[in-house]
PDB file of C-alpha atoms and ligand atoms in Angstrom:
ATOM      1  CA  UNK A   1      12.627   6.997  17.918  1.00 81.00           C
ATOM      2  CA  UNK A   2      11.542   3.693  19.517  1.00 93.00           C
ATOM      3  CA  UNK A   3      12.261   0.941  17.040  1.00 97.00           C
ATOM      4  CA  UNK A   4      10.019  -1.978  16.135  1.00 98.00           C
ATOM      5  CA  UNK A   5      11.314  -5.316  14.896  1.00 98.00           C
ATOM      6  CA  UNK A   6       9.205  -8.157  13.624  1.00 98.00           C
ATOM      7  CA  UNK A   7      10.836 -11.468  12.879  1.00 98.00           C
ATOM      8  CA  UNK A   8       8.915 -13.750  10.594  1.00 98.00           C
ATOM      9  CA  UNK A   9       9.131 -17.492  10.987  1.00 98.00           C
ATOM     10  CA  UNK A  10       7.575 -20.099   8.784  1.00 97.00           C
ATOM     11  CA  UNK A  11       8.687 -23.007   6.650  1.00 96.00           C
ATOM     12  CA  UNK A  12       9.851 -22.216   3.125  1.00 91.00           C
ATOM     13  CA  UNK A  13       6.649 -21.762   1.131  1.00 88.00           C
ATOM     14  CA  UNK A  14       4.524 -20.833   4.154  1.00 94.00           C
ATOM     15  CA  UNK A  15       3.786 -17.499   2.482  1.00 91.00           C
ATOM     16  CA  UNK A  16       5.835 -15.494   4.934  1.00 93.00           C
ATOM     17  CA  UNK A  17       7.414 -13.426   2.148  1.00 92.00           C
ATOM     18  CA  UNK A  18       3.974 -12.331   0.954  1.00 92.00           C
ATOM     19  CA  UNK A  19       2.855 -11.461   4.478  1.00 97.00           C
ATOM     20  CA  UNK A  20       6.158  -9.670   5.136  1.00 96.00           C
ATOM     21  CA  UNK A  21       5.492  -7.348   2.169  1.00 95.00           C
ATOM     22  CA  UNK A  22       2.048  -6.508   3.575  1.00 97.00           C
ATOM     23  CA  UNK A  23       3.422  -5.969   7.065  1.00 98.00           C
ATOM     24  CA  UNK A  24       6.186  -3.719   5.742  1.00 97.00           C
ATOM     25  CA  UNK A  25       3.631  -1.656   3.881  1.00 97.00           C
ATOM     26  CA  UNK A  26       1.233  -1.407   6.830  1.00 97.00           C
ATOM     27  CA  UNK A  27       3.892  -0.692   9.437  1.00 97.00           C
ATOM     28  CA  UNK A  28       6.019   1.549   7.192  1.00 97.00           C
ATOM     29  CA  UNK A  29       9.083  -0.520   7.936  1.00 98.00           C
ATOM     30  CA  UNK A  30      11.579  -1.978   5.470  1.00 97.00           C
ATOM     31  CA  UNK A  31      11.463  -5.685   4.809  1.00 96.00           C
ATOM     32  CA  UNK A  32      14.803  -7.398   5.200  1.00 96.00           C
ATOM     33  CA  UNK A  33      14.597 -10.656   3.282  1.00 95.00           C
ATOM     34  CA  UNK A  34      17.896 -12.508   3.232  1.00 96.00           C
ATOM     35  CA  UNK A  35      16.583 -14.800   0.471  1.00 93.00           C
ATOM     36  CA  UNK A  36      15.796 -11.778  -1.759  1.00 92.00           C
ATOM     37  CA  UNK A  37      19.087 -10.080  -0.898  1.00 93.00           C
ATOM     38  CA  UNK A  38      20.985 -13.239  -1.823  1.00 95.00           C
ATOM     39  CA  UNK A  39      19.031 -13.770  -5.042  1.00 92.00           C
ATOM     40  CA  UNK A  40      19.870 -10.183  -6.058  1.00 93.00           C
ATOM     41  CA  UNK A  41      23.571 -11.037  -5.548  1.00 94.00           C
ATOM     42  CA  UNK A  42      23.134 -14.165  -7.686  1.00 93.00           C
ATOM     43  CA  UNK A  43      21.525 -12.085 -10.413  1.00 91.00           C
ATOM     44  CA  UNK A  44      24.468  -9.645 -10.313  1.00 95.00           C
ATOM     45  CA  UNK A  45      26.860 -12.611 -10.360  1.00 96.00           C
ATOM     46  CA  UNK A  46      28.805 -10.919  -7.550  1.00 95.00           C
ATOM     47  CA  UNK A  47      31.483 -12.839  -5.583  1.00 94.00           C
ATOM     48  CA  UNK A  48      28.998 -13.260  -2.712  1.00 92.00           C
ATOM     49  CA  UNK A  49      26.337 -14.393  -5.180  1.00 95.00           C
ATOM     50  CA  UNK A  50      28.656 -17.035  -6.615  1.00 96.00           C
ATOM     51  CA  UNK A  51      29.455 -18.432  -3.168  1.00 95.00           C
ATOM     52  CA  UNK A  52      25.811 -18.310  -2.032  1.00 95.00           C
ATOM     53  CA  UNK A  53      24.533 -20.101  -5.146  1.00 95.00           C
ATOM     54  CA  UNK A  54      26.386 -23.287  -4.228  1.00 95.00           C
ATOM     55  CA  UNK A  55      24.452 -23.502  -0.968  1.00 95.00           C
ATOM     56  CA  UNK A  56      21.114 -22.172  -2.211  1.00 93.00           C
ATOM     57  CA  UNK A  57      20.841 -24.598  -5.134  1.00 90.00           C
ATOM     58  CA  UNK A  58      21.108 -27.482  -2.683  1.00 88.00           C
ATOM     59  CA  UNK A  59      18.691 -25.994  -0.160  1.00 86.00           C
ATOM     60  CA  UNK A  60      21.520 -25.545   2.351  1.00 91.00           C
ATOM     61  CA  UNK A  61      22.114 -22.530   4.565  1.00 94.00           C
ATOM     62  CA  UNK A  62      24.612 -19.924   3.375  1.00 96.00           C
ATOM     63  CA  UNK A  63      27.393 -19.524   6.024  1.00 96.00           C
ATOM     64  CA  UNK A  64      26.428 -17.343   8.998  1.00 95.00           C
ATOM     65  CA  UNK A  65      29.359 -14.899   8.692  1.00 91.00           C
ATOM     66  CA  UNK A  66      28.284 -13.852   5.205  1.00 91.00           C
ATOM     67  CA  UNK A  67      24.694 -13.395   6.281  1.00 92.00           C
ATOM     68  CA  UNK A  68      25.505 -11.445   9.439  1.00 92.00           C
ATOM     69  CA  UNK A  69      27.636  -8.969   7.499  1.00 89.00           C
ATOM     70  CA  UNK A  70      24.895  -8.599   4.955  1.00 89.00           C
ATOM     71  CA  UNK A  71      22.160  -8.000   7.529  1.00 94.00           C
ATOM     72  CA  UNK A  72      24.341  -5.543   9.434  1.00 95.00           C
ATOM     73  CA  UNK A  73      24.928  -3.551   6.254  1.00 93.00           C
ATOM     74  CA  UNK A  74      21.181  -3.546   5.503  1.00 94.00           C
ATOM     75  CA  UNK A  75      20.230  -2.356   8.994  1.00 95.00           C
ATOM     76  CA  UNK A  76      22.564   0.617   8.682  1.00 95.00           C
ATOM     77  CA  UNK A  77      20.554   2.050   5.794  1.00 96.00           C
ATOM     78  CA  UNK A  78      18.458   5.118   6.585  1.00 96.00           C
ATOM     79  CA  UNK A  79      15.116   3.386   5.994  1.00 96.00           C
ATOM     80  CA  UNK A  80      15.780   1.025   8.926  1.00 97.00           C
ATOM     81  CA  UNK A  81      15.812   3.906  11.417  1.00 96.00           C
ATOM     82  CA  UNK A  82      12.392   2.890  12.773  1.00 97.00           C
ATOM     83  CA  UNK A  83      13.130  -0.839  12.739  1.00 98.00           C
ATOM     84  CA  UNK A  84      12.639  -3.670  10.277  1.00 98.00           C
ATOM     85  CA  UNK A  85      10.649  -6.746   9.317  1.00 98.00           C
ATOM     86  CA  UNK A  86      12.902  -9.772   8.944  1.00 97.00           C
ATOM     87  CA  UNK A  87      11.956 -12.473   6.480  1.00 96.00           C
ATOM     88  CA  UNK A  88      14.130 -15.581   6.452  1.00 95.00           C
ATOM     89  CA  UNK A  89      16.530 -14.431   9.140  1.00 97.00           C
ATOM     90  CA  UNK A  90      17.396 -15.817  11.689  1.00 98.00           C
ATOM     91  CA  UNK A  91      17.362 -19.418  10.590  1.00 96.00           C
ATOM     92  CA  UNK A  92      19.582 -21.015  13.237  1.00 97.00           C
ATOM     93  CA  UNK A  93      20.792 -20.486  16.808  1.00 97.00           C
ATOM     94  CA  UNK A  94      23.864 -18.414  15.820  1.00 97.00           C
ATOM     95  CA  UNK A  95      21.827 -16.086  13.661  1.00 97.00           C
ATOM     96  CA  UNK A  96      19.230 -15.661  16.392  1.00 98.00           C
ATOM     97  CA  UNK A  97      21.961 -14.768  18.871  1.00 97.00           C
ATOM     98  CA  UNK A  98      23.326 -12.252  16.398  1.00 97.00           C
ATOM     99  CA  UNK A  99      19.960 -10.584  15.906  1.00 97.00           C
ATOM    100  CA  UNK A 100      19.125 -10.491  19.619  1.00 98.00           C
ATOM    101  CA  UNK A 101      22.488  -8.890  20.312  1.00 97.00           C
ATOM    102  CA  UNK A 102      22.004  -6.459  17.454  1.00 96.00           C
ATOM    103  CA  UNK A 103      18.548  -5.230  18.563  1.00 97.00           C
ATOM    104  CA  UNK A 104      19.261  -5.209  22.309  1.00 97.00           C
ATOM    105  CA  UNK A 105      20.219  -1.503  22.509  1.00 96.00           C
ATOM    106  CA  UNK A 106      17.037  -0.554  20.643  1.00 97.00           C
ATOM    107  CA  UNK A 107      14.923  -2.650  23.012  1.00 97.00           C
ATOM    108  CA  UNK A 108      16.598  -1.056  26.026  1.00 97.00           C
ATOM    109  CA  UNK A 109      15.679   2.312  24.579  1.00 97.00           C
ATOM    110  CA  UNK A 110      11.988   1.372  24.556  1.00 97.00           C
ATOM    111  CA  UNK A 111      11.807  -0.507  21.280  1.00 97.00           C
ATOM    112  CA  UNK A 112       9.735  -3.623  20.644  1.00 97.00           C
ATOM    113  CA  UNK A 113      10.389  -6.987  19.054  1.00 98.00           C
ATOM    114  CA  UNK A 114       7.963  -9.782  18.245  1.00 98.00           C
ATOM    115  CA  UNK A 115       8.245 -12.993  16.313  1.00 98.00           C
ATOM    116  CA  UNK A 116       5.472 -13.987  13.927  1.00 98.00           C
ATOM    117  CA  UNK A 117       4.926 -17.623  13.017  1.00 98.00           C
ATOM    118  CA  UNK A 118       3.077 -18.394   9.805  1.00 98.00           C
ATOM    119  CA  UNK A 119       2.207 -21.942  10.751  1.00 98.00           C
ATOM    120  CA  UNK A 120       1.713 -24.283   7.773  1.00 96.00           C
ATOM    121  CA  UNK A 121       1.514 -28.046   7.341  1.00 95.00           C
ATOM    122  CA  UNK A 122       4.217 -29.802   5.298  1.00 93.00           C
ATOM    123  CA  UNK A 123       1.523 -31.140   2.962  1.00 90.00           C
ATOM    124  CA  UNK A 124       0.261 -27.648   2.047  1.00 91.00           C
ATOM    125  CA  UNK A 125       3.827 -26.471   1.603  1.00 92.00           C
ATOM    126  CA  UNK A 126       4.843 -29.214  -0.801  1.00 87.00           C
ATOM    127  CA  UNK A 127       1.766 -28.479  -2.936  1.00 82.00           C
ATOM    128  CA  UNK A 128       2.504 -24.753  -2.945  1.00 85.00           C
ATOM    129  CA  UNK A 129       6.206 -24.797  -3.665  1.00 87.00           C
ATOM    130  CA  UNK A 130       5.801 -27.110  -6.645  1.00 87.00           C
ATOM    131  CA  UNK A 131       3.782 -24.358  -8.371  1.00 91.00           C
ATOM    132  CA  UNK A 132       5.890 -21.423  -7.240  1.00 91.00           C
ATOM    133  CA  UNK A 133       7.579 -19.198  -9.816  1.00 94.00           C
ATOM    134  CA  UNK A 134       9.872 -16.298  -9.034  1.00 94.00           C
ATOM    135  CA  UNK A 135      11.112 -13.182 -10.779  1.00 94.00           C
ATOM    136  CA  UNK A 136      14.513 -11.566 -10.349  1.00 90.00           C
ATOM    137  CA  UNK A 137      12.739  -8.360  -9.193  1.00 92.00           C
ATOM    138  CA  UNK A 138      11.493 -10.166  -6.074  1.00 89.00           C
ATOM    139  CA  UNK A 139       7.916 -10.824  -7.234  1.00 92.00           C
ATOM    140  CA  UNK A 140       6.586 -14.302  -6.487  1.00 91.00           C
ATOM    141  CA  UNK A 141       3.798 -16.138  -8.315  1.00 94.00           C
ATOM    142  CA  UNK A 142       1.979 -19.430  -7.962  1.00 91.00           C
ATOM    143  CA  UNK A 143       0.636 -21.142 -11.056  1.00 91.00           C
ATOM    144  CA  UNK A 144      -2.473 -22.253  -9.151  1.00 85.00           C
ATOM    145  CA  UNK A 145      -3.251 -19.490  -6.697  1.00 85.00           C
ATOM    146  CA  UNK A 146      -1.512 -16.383  -8.035  1.00 90.00           C
ATOM    147  CA  UNK A 147      -0.582 -16.774 -11.717  1.00 96.00           C
ATOM    148  CA  UNK A 148       0.906 -13.814 -13.618  1.00 97.00           C
ATOM    149  CA  UNK A 149      -1.484 -12.027 -15.989  1.00 98.00           C
ATOM    150  CA  UNK A 150       0.580 -13.137 -19.012  1.00 97.00           C
ATOM    151  CA  UNK A 151       1.907 -16.714 -18.840  1.00 96.00           C
ATOM    152  CA  UNK A 152       5.595 -16.876 -17.980  1.00 97.00           C
ATOM    153  CA  UNK A 153       6.105 -13.115 -17.599  1.00 97.00           C
ATOM    154  CA  UNK A 154       6.336 -10.939 -14.457  1.00 97.00           C
ATOM    155  CA  UNK A 155       3.421  -8.499 -13.998  1.00 97.00           C
ATOM    156  CA  UNK A 156       5.672  -5.957 -12.333  1.00 96.00           C
ATOM    157  CA  UNK A 157       8.788  -5.792 -14.487  1.00 97.00           C
ATOM    158  CA  UNK A 158       8.060  -7.850 -17.623  1.00 97.00           C
ATOM    159  CA  UNK A 159      11.000 -10.235 -17.108  1.00 96.00           C
ATOM    160  CA  UNK A 160      10.663 -14.005 -17.608  1.00 97.00           C
ATOM    161  CA  UNK A 161       9.628 -15.817 -14.415  1.00 97.00           C
ATOM    162  CA  UNK A 162      11.333 -19.056 -13.425  1.00 95.00           C
ATOM    163  CA  UNK A 163      11.291 -22.037 -11.045  1.00 92.00           C
ATOM    164  CA  UNK A 164      13.938 -21.488  -8.403  1.00 89.00           C
ATOM    165  CA  UNK A 165      16.440 -24.353  -8.303  1.00 88.00           C
ATOM    166  CA  UNK A 166      15.596 -24.666  -4.625  1.00 85.00           C
ATOM    167  CA  UNK A 167      11.897 -25.237  -5.430  1.00 88.00           C
ATOM    168  CA  UNK A 168      12.616 -28.603  -7.067  1.00 88.00           C
ATOM    169  CA  UNK A 169      10.980 -31.532  -5.117  1.00 87.00           C
ATOM    170  CA  UNK A 170      14.117 -33.084  -3.574  1.00 89.00           C
ATOM    171  CA  UNK A 171      15.398 -29.686  -2.506  1.00 91.00           C
ATOM    172  CA  UNK A 172      11.972 -28.753  -1.076  1.00 91.00           C
ATOM    173  CA  UNK A 173      12.051 -31.879   1.104  1.00 92.00           C
ATOM    174  CA  UNK A 174      15.570 -30.991   2.328  1.00 92.00           C
ATOM    175  CA  UNK A 175      14.626 -27.381   3.072  1.00 92.00           C
ATOM    176  CA  UNK A 176      11.618 -28.503   5.096  1.00 95.00           C
ATOM    177  CA  UNK A 177      13.771 -30.893   7.091  1.00 95.00           C
ATOM    178  CA  UNK A 178      16.266 -28.118   7.762  1.00 95.00           C
ATOM    179  CA  UNK A 179      13.504 -25.752   8.871  1.00 96.00           C
ATOM    180  CA  UNK A 180      12.128 -28.244  11.386  1.00 97.00           C
ATOM    181  CA  UNK A 181      15.569 -29.078  12.722  1.00 97.00           C
ATOM    182  CA  UNK A 182      17.269 -25.666  12.862  1.00 96.00           C
ATOM    183  CA  UNK A 183      14.696 -22.871  12.671  1.00 97.00           C
ATOM    184  CA  UNK A 184      11.644 -24.188  14.519  1.00 97.00           C
ATOM    185  CA  UNK A 185      13.505 -24.549  17.849  1.00 98.00           C
ATOM    186  CA  UNK A 186      14.207 -20.782  17.753  1.00 98.00           C
ATOM    187  CA  UNK A 187      10.521 -20.194  18.469  1.00 98.00           C
ATOM    188  CA  UNK A 188      10.937 -21.493  22.037  1.00 98.00           C
ATOM    189  CA  UNK A 189      12.690 -18.284  23.029  1.00 98.00           C
ATOM    190  CA  UNK A 190       9.923 -16.022  21.678  1.00 98.00           C
ATOM    191  CA  UNK A 191       7.188 -18.222  23.113  1.00 98.00           C
ATOM    192  CA  UNK A 192       8.775 -18.165  26.551  1.00 98.00           C
ATOM    193  CA  UNK A 193       9.082 -14.362  26.385  1.00 97.00           C
ATOM    194  CA  UNK A 194       5.372 -14.071  25.481  1.00 97.00           C
ATOM    195  CA  UNK A 195       6.457 -12.425  22.234  1.00 98.00           C
ATOM    196  CA  UNK A 196       5.179 -14.919  19.679  1.00 98.00           C
ATOM    197  CA  UNK A 197       2.291 -14.108  17.351  1.00 98.00           C
ATOM    198  CA  UNK A 198       0.944 -17.238  15.612  1.00 98.00           C
ATOM    199  CA  UNK A 199      -1.316 -17.407  12.581  1.00 98.00           C
ATOM    200  CA  UNK A 200      -2.662 -20.286  10.499  1.00 98.00           C
ATOM    201  CA  UNK A 201      -0.600 -20.367   7.304  1.00 97.00           C
ATOM    202  CA  UNK A 202      -2.685 -23.022   5.567  1.00 95.00           C
ATOM    203  CA  UNK A 203      -5.471 -20.492   4.958  1.00 95.00           C
ATOM    204  CA  UNK A 204      -5.687 -18.364   1.787  1.00 92.00           C
ATOM    205  CA  UNK A 205      -3.348 -15.335   1.582  1.00 92.00           C
ATOM    206  CA  UNK A 206      -6.044 -12.763   2.435  1.00 96.00           C
ATOM    207  CA  UNK A 207      -7.308 -14.857   5.356  1.00 98.00           C
ATOM    208  CA  UNK A 208      -3.796 -15.161   6.782  1.00 98.00           C
ATOM    209  CA  UNK A 209      -3.393 -11.414   6.440  1.00 98.00           C
ATOM    210  CA  UNK A 210      -6.715 -10.754   8.200  1.00 98.00           C
ATOM    211  CA  UNK A 211      -5.689 -12.895  11.164  1.00 98.00           C
ATOM    212  CA  UNK A 212      -2.216 -11.349  11.248  1.00 98.00           C
ATOM    213  CA  UNK A 213      -3.471  -7.784  10.973  1.00 98.00           C
ATOM    214  CA  UNK A 214      -5.904  -8.398  13.846  1.00 98.00           C
ATOM    215  CA  UNK A 215      -3.150  -9.826  16.032  1.00 98.00           C
ATOM    216  CA  UNK A 216      -0.610  -7.076  15.410  1.00 97.00           C
ATOM    217  CA  UNK A 217      -3.335  -4.554  16.165  1.00 97.00           C
ATOM    218  CA  UNK A 218      -4.006  -6.317  19.483  1.00 97.00           C
ATOM    219  CA  UNK A 219      -0.324  -5.890  20.343  1.00 96.00           C
ATOM    220  CA  UNK A 220      -0.518  -2.184  19.522  1.00 95.00           C
ATOM    221  CA  UNK A 221       1.908  -2.531  16.629  1.00 94.00           C
ATOM    222  CA  UNK A 222      -0.388  -0.690  14.197  1.00 93.00           C
TER     223      UNK A 222
HETATM  224  P1  AMP B 301      14.313 -18.077   1.111  1.00 93.53           P
HETATM  225  O1  AMP B 301      13.910 -17.286  -0.069  1.00 93.53           O
HETATM  226  O2  AMP B 301      14.176 -17.322   2.396  1.00 93.53           O
HETATM  227  O3  AMP B 301      13.637 -19.418   1.162  1.00 93.53           O
HETATM  228  O4  AMP B 301      15.890 -18.361   0.959  1.00 93.53           O
HETATM  229  C1  AMP B 301      16.410 -19.078  -0.148  1.00 93.53           C
HETATM  230  C2  AMP B 301      17.756 -19.663   0.194  1.00 93.53           C
HETATM  231  O5  AMP B 301      18.676 -18.597   0.536  1.00 93.53           O
HETATM  232  C3  AMP B 301      17.787 -20.598   1.384  1.00 93.53           C
HETATM  233  O6  AMP B 301      17.415 -21.930   1.052  1.00 93.53           O
HETATM  234  C4  AMP B 301      19.250 -20.491   1.820  1.00 93.53           C
HETATM  235  O7  AMP B 301      20.099 -21.240   0.971  1.00 93.53           O
HETATM  236  C5  AMP B 301      19.544 -19.016   1.585  1.00 93.53           C
HETATM  237  N1  AMP B 301      19.233 -18.212   2.795  1.00 93.53           N
HETATM  238  C6  AMP B 301      18.242 -17.287   2.953  1.00 93.53           C
HETATM  239  N2  AMP B 301      18.235 -16.785   4.205  1.00 93.53           N
HETATM  240  C7  AMP B 301      19.241 -17.424   4.854  1.00 93.53           C
HETATM  241  C8  AMP B 301      19.736 -17.371   6.183  1.00 93.53           C
HETATM  242  N3  AMP B 301      19.183 -16.578   7.120  1.00 93.53           N
HETATM  243  N4  AMP B 301      20.809 -18.152   6.499  1.00 93.53           N
HETATM  244  C9  AMP B 301      21.386 -18.953   5.596  1.00 93.53           C
HETATM  245  N5  AMP B 301      20.943 -19.086   4.342  1.00 93.53           N
HETATM  246  C10 AMP B 301      19.893 -18.325   3.957  1.00 93.53           C
END
């Protein structure tokens, strides 16, 4: 089976997680979100979770070796037979090299890979992240634009929602800086290959989805 890989880029808070869920659903591909995978480890208080927390709380990147092992393990699961949608990986040059190496055989066998950039301004991002609340089950809310039905409680699993430590203002500023410095330059490769799909991330969630859906259709991905 020819595999399809989509790699989502966007600053933290650009809404790429939300769009990744929709893409996964539409394209019948699993979403591989390193942020969600790491938060699940934190929740379990596993050895990896305890190491990762130190970095995540400060808005720093978790070491590449840990992430690569994690992603490799995830891609070996049966549901990734047809490919995957990556959310939050790669975030630096080393991780991008890892992923390109990892998907190369699939591309040689007729598979496809595109990067998607959810392009948002820093101003919109700072406003959004301040109101963001998360749940351990992976659901994400925003007090202004997507509040839970019952204040403080997850619609999906009933657990208490919380402000991620990395959504505090100082950490948000650091994460944005890191994104511009380490992740944004990775787009050059995809742009030069003619494999970059760009959408305006400052628009409302449904508008972003409409633009994205139209563009992936144009590429014959759905
Ligand atoms: P996210 O939910 O994607 O914003 O990720 C939350 C945090 O998890 C980040 O600020 C990092 O500390 C860590 N993390 C997620 N993905 C990666 C990655 N690809 N490389 C290193 N750290 C990551």
